[in-house]
Amino acid sequence: NRDMGYEDRRTFAQGREEGASYASFREKAKRKRDRVGDLKIVVAGCVAQQEGQTLLRRVPELDIVMGPQFANRIHDLLDQANDAQVCATEQVAVEEDITTPRRESNITAWVNVIYGCNEKCTYCVVPYTRGAEQSRRPDDIRREMLALGEAGYKEVTLLGQNIDAYGRDLPGLAADASGRRAWTFTDLLRHVHDVPGIERIRFATSHPRYFTDRLVRACAELPKLCEFFHIPFQSGDNDILRAMKRGYTHERYRAIIDNIRRYMPDASISGDAIVGFPGETEEQYLATEQLVREVGFDRVNTAAYSPRPNTPAAEWDNQVADLIKQDRLNRLNKVVMDVATERAQRFRGRTLEVLVEGPNPKNPRQAFGRIRHNKLVYFDGDGKELRGKLVMTRIEECHAFSLFGSLVEVVGTRAAAPGTLPLQPPPLLAAVPQLPRVAA
């Protein structure tokens, strides 16, 4: 919102208001306002959605309390906050006036395709604050992407809390008598794939319960779909997954990854993991370590379990001690770093396509961008001149989450060839178990 004269001040509360008492939160608000002066204090997110008016009453220093569904209306809320406190937490139906997101870049963009979540994971507050799943209409999504392509954007990431559930709430059944809904996420990918100007398409976040063979085949077949999948697993132990109400086993998760690598052997895989979930034993934690090593993740977002208000797991009496949770988090992070570093070495010596995002903020003599596998690449070059272009870069140095190389050539703005066919599984992988057929 710099166009409105506002400057981002994210240091306040560091996004951890759910763990602070109202008194300490109010004291931080006072100190921040005294130090900065003319300031709007906004609390946003799922816990803010849940607390609503209670938070405003107990912390009168706040200007706005808002749920995530109002992120695209922040301009209006800031205007209203000039006159009075604002509480924007009511559920809203998906309308096209709230789906145009604020753009942080003019190269890459996020496009929401589904809001809300119907899952009931015992640790998560999202279903209680964001409401039921609401899929946007396919033509509305395509229309937004067409506008992005015309405006010069090169890459789009399709977003949803549970993106594989797309279309379950839309009317109709598929014409092929398969029993699928008329629109699934796989159908949406095919519907938007040919949008002119968009060179790359990514998506997040996937749920293992709904990730299908049909979706993997589409990703391998469509050349603009990047070789990157973010699929949270949360734990490597089936009893913990059952307590979380995740709806799958670690065996099912492994089969999903095997299937991806059957069709896209070079794909990058990232996930999410929670340690210290109520009742987790040391043996169950070690099963998570084992899953990370055996899958070979390119990245894992890790967290120690933190109770969320009014969620089932927060009320259980078998909470794990904070010191144990922190110890397990530290140990898992080391495993993740080791595995990611080893996985990254496969890029050494290869010449890969990079979509340049601009100059390296820490070294203006370097440009940076991302390969299709979603890893950052840094190389010597004019980032301003190359911004928005596809370039071929030879990779010379590989770290866990970033690569370094040298510019080979500028290839312009074409879509890269998929490099993932044939679509039939190689014979040596034929023994990998087939996934259950679920509509997607």
Short mmCIF file of C-alpha atoms in Angstrom, two decimals, residues 12-418:
data_model
loop_
_atom_site.label_atom_id
_atom_site.label_comp_id
_atom_site.label_asym_id
_atom_site.label_seq_id
_atom_site.Cartn_x
_atom_site.Cartn_y
_atom_site.Cartn_z
CA PHE A 12 5.42 -5.57 15.37
CA ALA A 13 4.56 -8.82 17.20
CA GLN A 14 6.37 -10.83 14.49
CA GLY A 15 3.10 -12.49 13.49
CA ARG A 16 2.83 -14.34 16.82
CA GLU A 17 -0.16 -12.62 18.39
CA GLU A 18 -1.85 -15.93 19.03
CA GLY A 19 0.76 -16.79 21.65
CA ALA A 20 0.76 -13.49 23.51
CA SER A 21 -1.50 -12.46 26.36
CA TYR A 22 -3.80 -9.54 25.71
CA ALA A 23 -1.85 -7.48 28.26
CA SER A 24 1.53 -8.03 26.63
CA PHE A 25 0.03 -7.52 23.20
CA ARG A 26 -1.50 -4.22 24.29
CA GLU A 27 1.81 -3.09 25.78
CA LYS A 28 3.63 -3.84 22.51
CA ALA A 29 1.02 -1.86 20.59
CA LYS A 30 1.50 1.13 22.90
CA ARG A 31 5.29 1.03 22.61
CA LYS A 32 5.18 0.75 18.84
CA ARG A 33 2.79 3.70 18.49
CA ASP A 34 4.83 5.83 20.92
CA ARG A 35 8.02 5.08 18.97
CA VAL A 36 6.71 5.38 15.41
CA GLY A 37 3.94 7.97 15.84
CA ASP A 38 1.55 8.03 12.88
CA LEU A 39 0.85 4.35 12.59
CA LYS A 40 -1.99 1.98 11.72
CA ILE A 41 -1.79 -1.26 13.68
CA VAL A 42 -3.42 -4.18 11.87
CA VAL A 43 -3.84 -7.72 13.17
CA ALA A 44 -4.66 -10.12 10.35
CA GLY A 45 -4.98 -13.84 9.82
CA CYS A 46 -6.87 -16.84 11.09
CA VAL A 47 -6.55 -16.14 14.82
CA ALA A 48 -7.53 -12.50 14.24
CA GLN A 49 -10.56 -13.81 12.36
CA GLN A 50 -11.48 -15.97 15.34
CA GLU A 51 -10.95 -13.32 18.05
CA GLY A 52 -12.57 -10.43 16.16
CA GLN A 53 -14.35 -7.89 18.38
CA THR A 54 -12.87 -9.44 21.54
CA LEU A 55 -9.39 -8.48 20.37
CA LEU A 56 -10.48 -4.92 19.59
CA ARG A 57 -12.15 -4.52 22.99
CA ARG A 58 -9.15 -5.80 24.93
CA VAL A 59 -6.53 -4.01 22.83
CA PRO A 60 -8.06 -0.60 22.00
CA GLU A 61 -4.75 0.52 20.48
CA LEU A 62 -5.50 -1.62 17.42
CA ASP A 63 -6.90 0.01 14.30
CA ILE A 64 -7.96 -3.05 12.30
CA VAL A 65 -8.65 -6.69 13.04
CA MET A 66 -9.24 -8.61 9.82
CA GLY A 67 -9.62 -12.13 8.53
CA PRO A 68 -7.57 -13.39 5.58
CA GLN A 69 -10.54 -13.09 3.23
CA PHE A 70 -10.21 -9.30 3.43
CA ALA A 71 -6.55 -9.11 2.37
CA ASN A 72 -7.50 -7.68 -1.00
CA ARG A 73 -9.63 -4.94 0.58
CA ILE A 74 -6.91 -3.50 2.80
CA HIS A 75 -7.11 -0.15 0.97
CA ASP A 76 -10.76 0.27 1.97
CA LEU A 77 -10.16 -0.89 5.54
CA LEU A 78 -7.31 1.59 6.02
CA ASP A 79 -9.58 4.38 4.83
CA GLN A 80 -12.28 3.33 7.27
CA ALA A 81 -9.75 3.13 10.12
CA ASN A 82 -9.17 6.88 9.83
CA ASP A 83 -12.56 7.35 11.51
CA ALA A 84 -12.97 4.34 13.83
CA GLN A 85 -11.69 0.88 14.70
CA VAL A 86 -12.48 -1.70 12.04
CA CYS A 87 -13.40 -5.35 12.58
CA ALA A 88 -13.56 -7.21 9.25
CA THR A 89 -14.15 -10.85 10.13
CA GLU A 90 -17.50 -11.82 8.66
CA GLN A 91 -17.57 -14.64 6.15
CA VAL A 92 -17.96 -13.49 2.55
CA ALA A 93 -18.92 -15.36 -0.58
CA VAL A 94 -16.33 -15.35 -3.35
CA GLU A 95 -17.02 -12.41 -5.61
CA GLU A 96 -14.75 -11.21 -8.38
CA ASP A 97 -14.19 -7.82 -6.75
CA ILE A 98 -12.07 -9.47 -4.02
CA THR A 99 -10.02 -11.84 -6.16
CA THR A 100 -7.62 -9.38 -7.76
CA PRO A 101 -4.58 -9.61 -5.49
CA ARG A 102 -2.07 -6.93 -4.72
CA ARG A 103 1.02 -7.58 -6.85
CA GLU A 104 4.47 -7.47 -5.25
CA SER A 105 6.14 -8.13 -8.62
CA ASN A 106 5.44 -7.44 -12.27
CA ILE A 107 7.05 -10.72 -13.31
CA THR A 108 5.37 -13.32 -11.11
CA ALA A 109 1.84 -13.29 -9.70
CA TRP A 110 -0.37 -15.32 -7.37
CA VAL A 111 -3.90 -16.12 -8.45
CA ASN A 112 -6.43 -17.52 -5.99
CA VAL A 113 -8.53 -20.34 -7.40
CA ILE A 114 -10.28 -21.67 -4.26
CA TYR A 115 -10.96 -20.17 -0.84
CA GLY A 116 -11.67 -21.88 2.47
CA CYS A 117 -11.13 -25.46 3.57
CA ASN A 118 -13.45 -28.39 4.36
CA GLU A 119 -10.80 -30.45 6.16
CA LYS A 120 -10.90 -30.74 9.95
CA CYS A 121 -7.27 -31.26 10.94
CA THR A 122 -7.21 -31.25 14.73
CA TYR A 123 -4.39 -28.70 14.98
CA CYS A 124 -5.63 -26.17 12.41
CA VAL A 125 -7.81 -23.11 12.85
CA VAL A 126 -8.30 -22.43 9.12
CA PRO A 127 -11.62 -24.27 8.58
CA TYR A 128 -13.17 -22.33 11.47
CA THR A 129 -12.01 -18.94 10.22
CA ARG A 130 -11.94 -19.10 6.43
CA GLY A 131 -15.16 -21.01 5.99
CA ALA A 132 -16.16 -23.71 3.54
CA GLU A 133 -14.43 -24.26 0.22
CA GLN A 134 -15.49 -21.84 -2.50
CA SER A 135 -14.09 -22.39 -5.99
CA ARG A 136 -13.84 -19.49 -8.40
CA ARG A 137 -15.38 -19.98 -11.82
CA PRO A 138 -12.90 -21.34 -14.39
CA ASP A 139 -13.52 -18.53 -16.88
CA ASP A 140 -12.95 -15.89 -14.17
CA ILE A 141 -9.57 -17.45 -13.35
CA ARG A 142 -8.64 -17.62 -17.02
CA ARG A 143 -9.74 -14.00 -17.49
CA GLU A 144 -7.47 -12.86 -14.67
CA MET A 145 -4.54 -14.78 -16.14
CA LEU A 146 -5.20 -13.30 -19.58
CA ALA A 147 -4.96 -9.83 -18.04
CA LEU A 148 -1.70 -10.79 -16.34
CA GLY A 149 -0.24 -12.08 -19.61
CA GLU A 150 -1.23 -8.89 -21.40
CA ALA A 151 0.39 -6.85 -18.61
CA GLY A 152 3.72 -8.64 -19.07
CA TYR A 153 3.66 -11.17 -16.23
CA LYS A 154 5.56 -14.36 -17.03
CA GLU A 155 4.76 -16.74 -14.18
CA VAL A 156 1.58 -17.50 -12.25
CA THR A 157 1.17 -19.52 -9.06
CA LEU A 158 -2.37 -20.82 -8.55
CA LEU A 159 -3.31 -20.76 -4.88
CA GLY A 160 -5.66 -22.60 -2.57
CA GLN A 161 -5.57 -23.84 1.02
CA ASN A 162 -6.45 -27.24 -0.46
CA ILE A 163 -6.06 -26.64 -4.17
CA ASP A 164 -6.72 -30.25 -5.21
CA ALA A 165 -10.29 -29.81 -3.92
CA TYR A 166 -10.98 -27.26 -6.64
CA GLY A 167 -14.35 -27.74 -8.32
CA ARG A 168 -15.99 -29.97 -5.73
CA ASP A 169 -18.48 -27.19 -4.99
CA LEU A 170 -19.10 -26.30 -8.65
CA PRO A 171 -22.20 -27.73 -10.36
CA GLY A 172 -22.34 -30.63 -12.78
CA LEU A 173 -20.59 -33.89 -13.57
CA ALA A 174 -18.05 -34.74 -16.27
CA ALA A 175 -19.53 -35.66 -19.64
CA ASP A 176 -17.45 -38.86 -19.88
CA ALA A 177 -19.59 -40.67 -17.27
CA SER A 178 -16.51 -41.10 -15.04
CA GLY A 179 -18.35 -39.74 -12.01
CA ARG A 180 -15.94 -36.82 -11.63
CA ARG A 181 -17.20 -33.33 -11.10
CA ALA A 182 -17.55 -31.21 -14.23
CA TRP A 183 -14.54 -29.20 -13.10
CA THR A 184 -11.55 -30.58 -11.20
CA PHE A 185 -8.17 -28.98 -10.62
CA THR A 186 -6.73 -31.05 -13.47
CA ASP A 187 -9.41 -29.66 -15.80
CA LEU A 188 -8.62 -26.14 -14.63
CA LEU A 189 -4.93 -26.57 -15.46
CA ARG A 190 -5.81 -27.58 -19.00
CA HIS A 191 -8.28 -24.69 -19.24
CA VAL A 192 -5.69 -22.01 -18.39
CA HIS A 193 -2.53 -23.58 -19.81
CA ASP A 194 -2.60 -21.82 -23.17
CA VAL A 195 -2.97 -18.27 -21.82
CA PRO A 196 -0.68 -16.11 -24.01
CA GLY A 197 2.31 -14.51 -22.33
CA ILE A 198 2.35 -16.76 -19.27
CA GLU A 199 5.46 -18.91 -19.56
CA ARG A 200 5.26 -20.87 -16.31
CA ILE A 201 2.50 -22.15 -14.04
CA ARG A 202 2.91 -23.39 -10.46
CA PHE A 203 0.36 -24.28 -7.79
CA ALA A 204 0.05 -24.73 -4.02
CA THR A 205 -0.96 -26.18 -1.64
CA SER A 206 -1.77 -29.82 -2.37
CA HIS A 207 -3.39 -32.27 0.07
CA PRO A 208 -2.20 -35.90 -0.11
CA ARG A 209 -5.76 -37.14 0.32
CA TYR A 210 -6.79 -35.72 -3.06
CA PHE A 211 -3.57 -35.85 -5.10
CA THR A 212 -4.20 -38.12 -8.09
CA ASP A 213 -2.50 -39.93 -10.93
CA ARG A 214 -4.60 -37.89 -13.37
CA LEU A 215 -3.14 -34.66 -11.97
CA VAL A 216 0.44 -35.94 -12.18
CA ARG A 217 -0.07 -36.97 -15.81
CA ALA A 218 -1.39 -33.51 -16.67
CA CYS A 219 1.60 -31.84 -15.02
CA ALA A 220 3.98 -34.05 -17.02
CA GLU A 221 2.12 -33.42 -20.25
CA LEU A 222 1.57 -29.63 -20.08
CA PRO A 223 4.85 -27.81 -20.86
CA LYS A 224 4.14 -24.68 -18.82
CA LEU A 225 3.61 -26.66 -15.60
CA CYS A 226 6.79 -26.46 -13.54
CA GLU A 227 8.56 -29.49 -12.09
CA PHE A 228 7.80 -28.51 -8.52
CA PHE A 229 5.25 -29.89 -6.04
CA HIS A 230 4.48 -28.66 -2.54
CA ILE A 231 2.69 -31.45 -0.67
CA PRO A 232 2.61 -31.25 3.15
CA PHE A 233 3.05 -34.56 4.99
CA GLN A 234 3.11 -33.26 8.61
CA SER A 235 4.37 -36.51 10.17
CA GLY A 236 5.98 -39.80 9.22
CA ASP A 237 3.96 -41.79 11.77
CA ASN A 238 0.51 -43.18 10.98
CA ASP A 239 -0.84 -42.88 14.53
CA ILE A 240 0.09 -39.20 14.63
CA LEU A 241 -1.45 -38.66 11.18
CA ARG A 242 -4.62 -40.33 12.42
CA ALA A 243 -4.69 -38.09 15.51
CA MET A 244 -4.24 -35.09 13.23
CA LYS A 245 -7.16 -36.35 11.07
CA ARG A 246 -5.09 -35.96 7.94
CA GLY A 247 -6.84 -38.77 6.09
CA TYR A 248 -3.81 -40.63 4.69
CA THR A 249 -0.89 -42.80 5.79
CA HIS A 250 2.83 -42.31 5.27
CA GLU A 251 2.65 -45.22 2.80
CA ARG A 252 0.07 -43.32 0.76
CA TYR A 253 2.30 -40.23 0.83
CA ARG A 254 5.32 -42.20 -0.38
CA ALA A 255 3.23 -43.66 -3.21
CA ILE A 256 2.31 -40.14 -4.34
CA ILE A 257 5.97 -39.14 -4.50
CA ASP A 258 6.87 -42.36 -6.33
CA ASN A 259 4.17 -41.60 -8.87
CA ILE A 260 5.42 -38.05 -9.44
CA ARG A 261 8.95 -39.34 -10.01
CA ARG A 262 7.66 -42.03 -12.34
CA TYR A 263 6.53 -39.37 -14.79
CA MET A 264 8.78 -36.45 -13.76
CA PRO A 265 12.00 -37.99 -12.40
CA ASP A 266 13.73 -34.63 -11.89
CA ALA A 267 10.83 -32.92 -10.06
CA SER A 268 11.49 -30.99 -6.88
CA ILE A 269 9.38 -31.90 -3.87
CA SER A 270 8.72 -29.73 -0.83
CA GLY A 271 6.57 -30.42 2.20
CA ASP A 272 5.51 -29.29 5.66
CA ALA A 273 6.18 -31.10 8.95
CA ILE A 274 5.05 -30.58 12.53
CA VAL A 275 7.05 -31.97 15.45
CA GLY A 276 5.90 -32.27 19.03
CA PHE A 277 2.24 -32.88 18.21
CA PRO A 278 0.36 -33.96 21.37
CA GLY A 279 1.33 -37.48 22.34
CA GLU A 280 4.27 -37.73 19.90
CA THR A 281 6.91 -40.14 21.20
CA GLU A 282 10.59 -40.12 20.31
CA GLU A 283 10.02 -43.16 18.09
CA GLN A 284 7.22 -41.37 16.24
CA TYR A 285 9.39 -38.30 15.77
CA LEU A 286 12.17 -40.48 14.31
CA ALA A 287 9.68 -41.82 11.77
CA THR A 288 9.38 -38.24 10.47
CA GLU A 289 13.17 -37.98 10.18
CA GLN A 290 13.17 -41.28 8.27
CA LEU A 291 10.48 -40.07 5.86
CA VAL A 292 12.47 -36.91 5.09
CA ARG A 293 15.60 -38.92 4.35
CA GLU A 294 13.89 -41.60 2.27
CA VAL A 295 11.75 -39.24 0.18
CA GLY A 296 14.64 -36.88 -0.48
CA PHE A 297 12.90 -33.51 -0.15
CA ASP A 298 14.26 -30.39 -1.79
CA ARG A 299 12.74 -28.32 1.01
CA VAL A 300 10.64 -28.90 4.13
CA ASN A 301 8.90 -26.15 6.08
CA THR A 302 9.15 -27.26 9.70
CA ALA A 303 7.37 -26.12 12.84
CA ALA A 304 7.00 -27.16 16.45
CA TYR A 305 3.37 -27.80 17.32
CA SER A 306 1.69 -24.68 18.72
CA PRO A 307 -1.84 -24.90 20.17
CA ARG A 308 -4.41 -22.84 18.30
CA PRO A 309 -7.50 -21.50 20.09
CA ASN A 310 -10.61 -23.68 19.91
CA THR A 311 -8.94 -26.51 18.01
CA PRO A 312 -9.34 -30.08 19.34
CA ALA A 313 -5.63 -30.82 19.82
CA ALA A 314 -5.17 -27.71 21.96
CA GLU A 315 -7.43 -29.23 24.62
CA TRP A 316 -5.70 -32.58 24.90
CA ASP A 317 -3.81 -33.39 28.10
CA ASN A 318 -0.86 -35.14 26.40
CA GLN A 319 0.95 -31.98 25.28
CA VAL A 320 4.68 -32.36 24.58
CA ALA A 321 7.03 -30.19 26.65
CA ASP A 322 8.37 -27.09 24.89
CA LEU A 323 12.00 -28.10 25.42
CA ILE A 324 11.36 -31.45 23.75
CA LYS A 325 9.54 -29.80 20.86
CA GLN A 326 12.41 -27.35 20.32
CA ASP A 327 14.99 -30.15 20.45
CA ARG A 328 13.11 -32.17 17.85
CA LEU A 329 12.67 -29.11 15.64
CA ASN A 330 16.40 -28.39 15.74
CA ARG A 331 17.25 -32.00 14.91
CA LEU A 332 14.74 -32.16 12.06
CA ASN A 333 16.01 -28.89 10.60
CA LYS A 334 19.52 -30.36 10.44
CA VAL A 335 18.21 -33.44 8.63
CA VAL A 336 16.27 -31.24 6.19
CA MET A 337 19.38 -29.14 5.50
CA ASP A 338 21.54 -32.22 4.90
CA VAL A 339 18.99 -33.84 2.58
CA ALA A 340 18.31 -30.62 0.65
CA THR A 341 22.03 -29.99 0.19
CA GLU A 342 22.53 -33.50 -1.17
CA ARG A 343 19.51 -33.20 -3.48
CA ALA A 344 20.74 -29.87 -4.86
CA GLN A 345 23.96 -31.42 -6.15
CA ARG A 346 22.07 -32.96 -9.09
CA PHE A 347 21.98 -29.51 -10.68
CA ARG A 348 25.77 -29.03 -10.67
CA GLY A 349 27.18 -28.77 -14.18
CA ARG A 350 23.76 -28.54 -15.84
CA THR A 351 22.56 -25.63 -17.94
CA LEU A 352 19.10 -24.65 -16.74
CA GLU A 353 16.45 -22.15 -17.71
CA VAL A 354 16.07 -19.23 -15.28
CA LEU A 355 13.27 -16.66 -15.22
CA VAL A 356 15.10 -13.52 -14.12
CA GLU A 357 13.34 -11.54 -11.38
CA GLY A 358 15.85 -8.68 -11.12
CA PRO A 359 19.14 -7.65 -9.49
CA ASN A 360 20.38 -9.46 -6.40
CA PRO A 361 19.52 -7.02 -3.55
CA LYS A 362 22.73 -7.99 -1.75
CA ASN A 363 24.99 -7.77 -4.82
CA PRO A 364 23.82 -5.44 -7.63
CA ARG A 365 26.37 -6.95 -10.01
CA GLN A 366 24.40 -10.17 -9.92
CA ALA A 367 21.00 -11.07 -11.32
CA PHE A 368 18.74 -13.65 -9.73
CA GLY A 369 15.75 -15.73 -10.70
CA ARG A 370 14.26 -19.18 -10.37
CA ILE A 371 14.60 -22.39 -12.28
CA ARG A 372 11.47 -24.40 -13.00
CA HIS A 373 12.23 -26.47 -9.88
CA ASN A 374 11.64 -23.33 -7.76
CA LYS A 375 15.25 -22.90 -6.64
CA LEU A 376 16.82 -19.46 -6.60
CA VAL A 377 19.78 -18.98 -8.94
CA TYR A 378 22.32 -16.15 -8.74
CA PHE A 379 24.71 -15.23 -11.56
CA ASP A 380 26.76 -12.26 -12.77
CA GLY A 381 24.66 -10.05 -15.03
CA ASP A 382 22.55 -6.93 -15.36
CA GLY A 383 19.44 -7.78 -13.37
CA LYS A 384 17.55 -4.70 -14.52
CA GLU A 385 18.21 -5.41 -18.19
CA LEU A 386 17.45 -9.13 -17.90
CA ARG A 387 14.37 -8.76 -15.68
CA GLY A 388 11.46 -10.82 -17.01
CA LYS A 389 13.60 -12.73 -19.51
CA LEU A 390 14.33 -16.42 -19.71
CA VAL A 391 18.05 -17.14 -19.71
CA MET A 392 20.14 -20.29 -19.75
CA THR A 393 22.52 -20.49 -16.81
CA ARG A 394 25.25 -23.05 -16.16
CA ILE A 395 25.10 -24.16 -12.51
CA GLU A 396 28.48 -24.22 -10.79
CA GLU A 397 27.75 -24.15 -7.05
CA CYS A 398 24.86 -25.79 -5.21
CA HIS A 399 23.62 -24.99 -1.73
CA ALA A 400 20.55 -26.42 0.00
CA PHE A 401 18.15 -23.72 -1.14
CA SER A 402 20.09 -21.66 -3.71
CA LEU A 403 22.31 -22.17 -6.74
CA PHE A 404 25.09 -20.09 -8.28
CA GLY A 405 26.19 -20.12 -11.89
CA SER A 406 27.14 -18.20 -15.00
CA LEU A 407 25.01 -16.81 -17.82
CA VAL A 408 25.15 -18.83 -21.04
CA GLU A 409 22.54 -17.16 -23.25
CA VAL A 410 19.33 -15.19 -23.27
CA VAL A 411 16.51 -17.22 -24.80
CA GLY A 412 13.76 -14.61 -24.62
CA THR A 413 10.27 -15.33 -23.33
CA ARG A 414 9.31 -18.71 -24.70
CA ALA A 415 7.78 -21.53 -22.68
CA ALA A 416 10.30 -24.21 -21.87
CA ALA A 417 9.85 -27.73 -23.17
CA PRO A 418 8.65 -30.04 -20.42
#
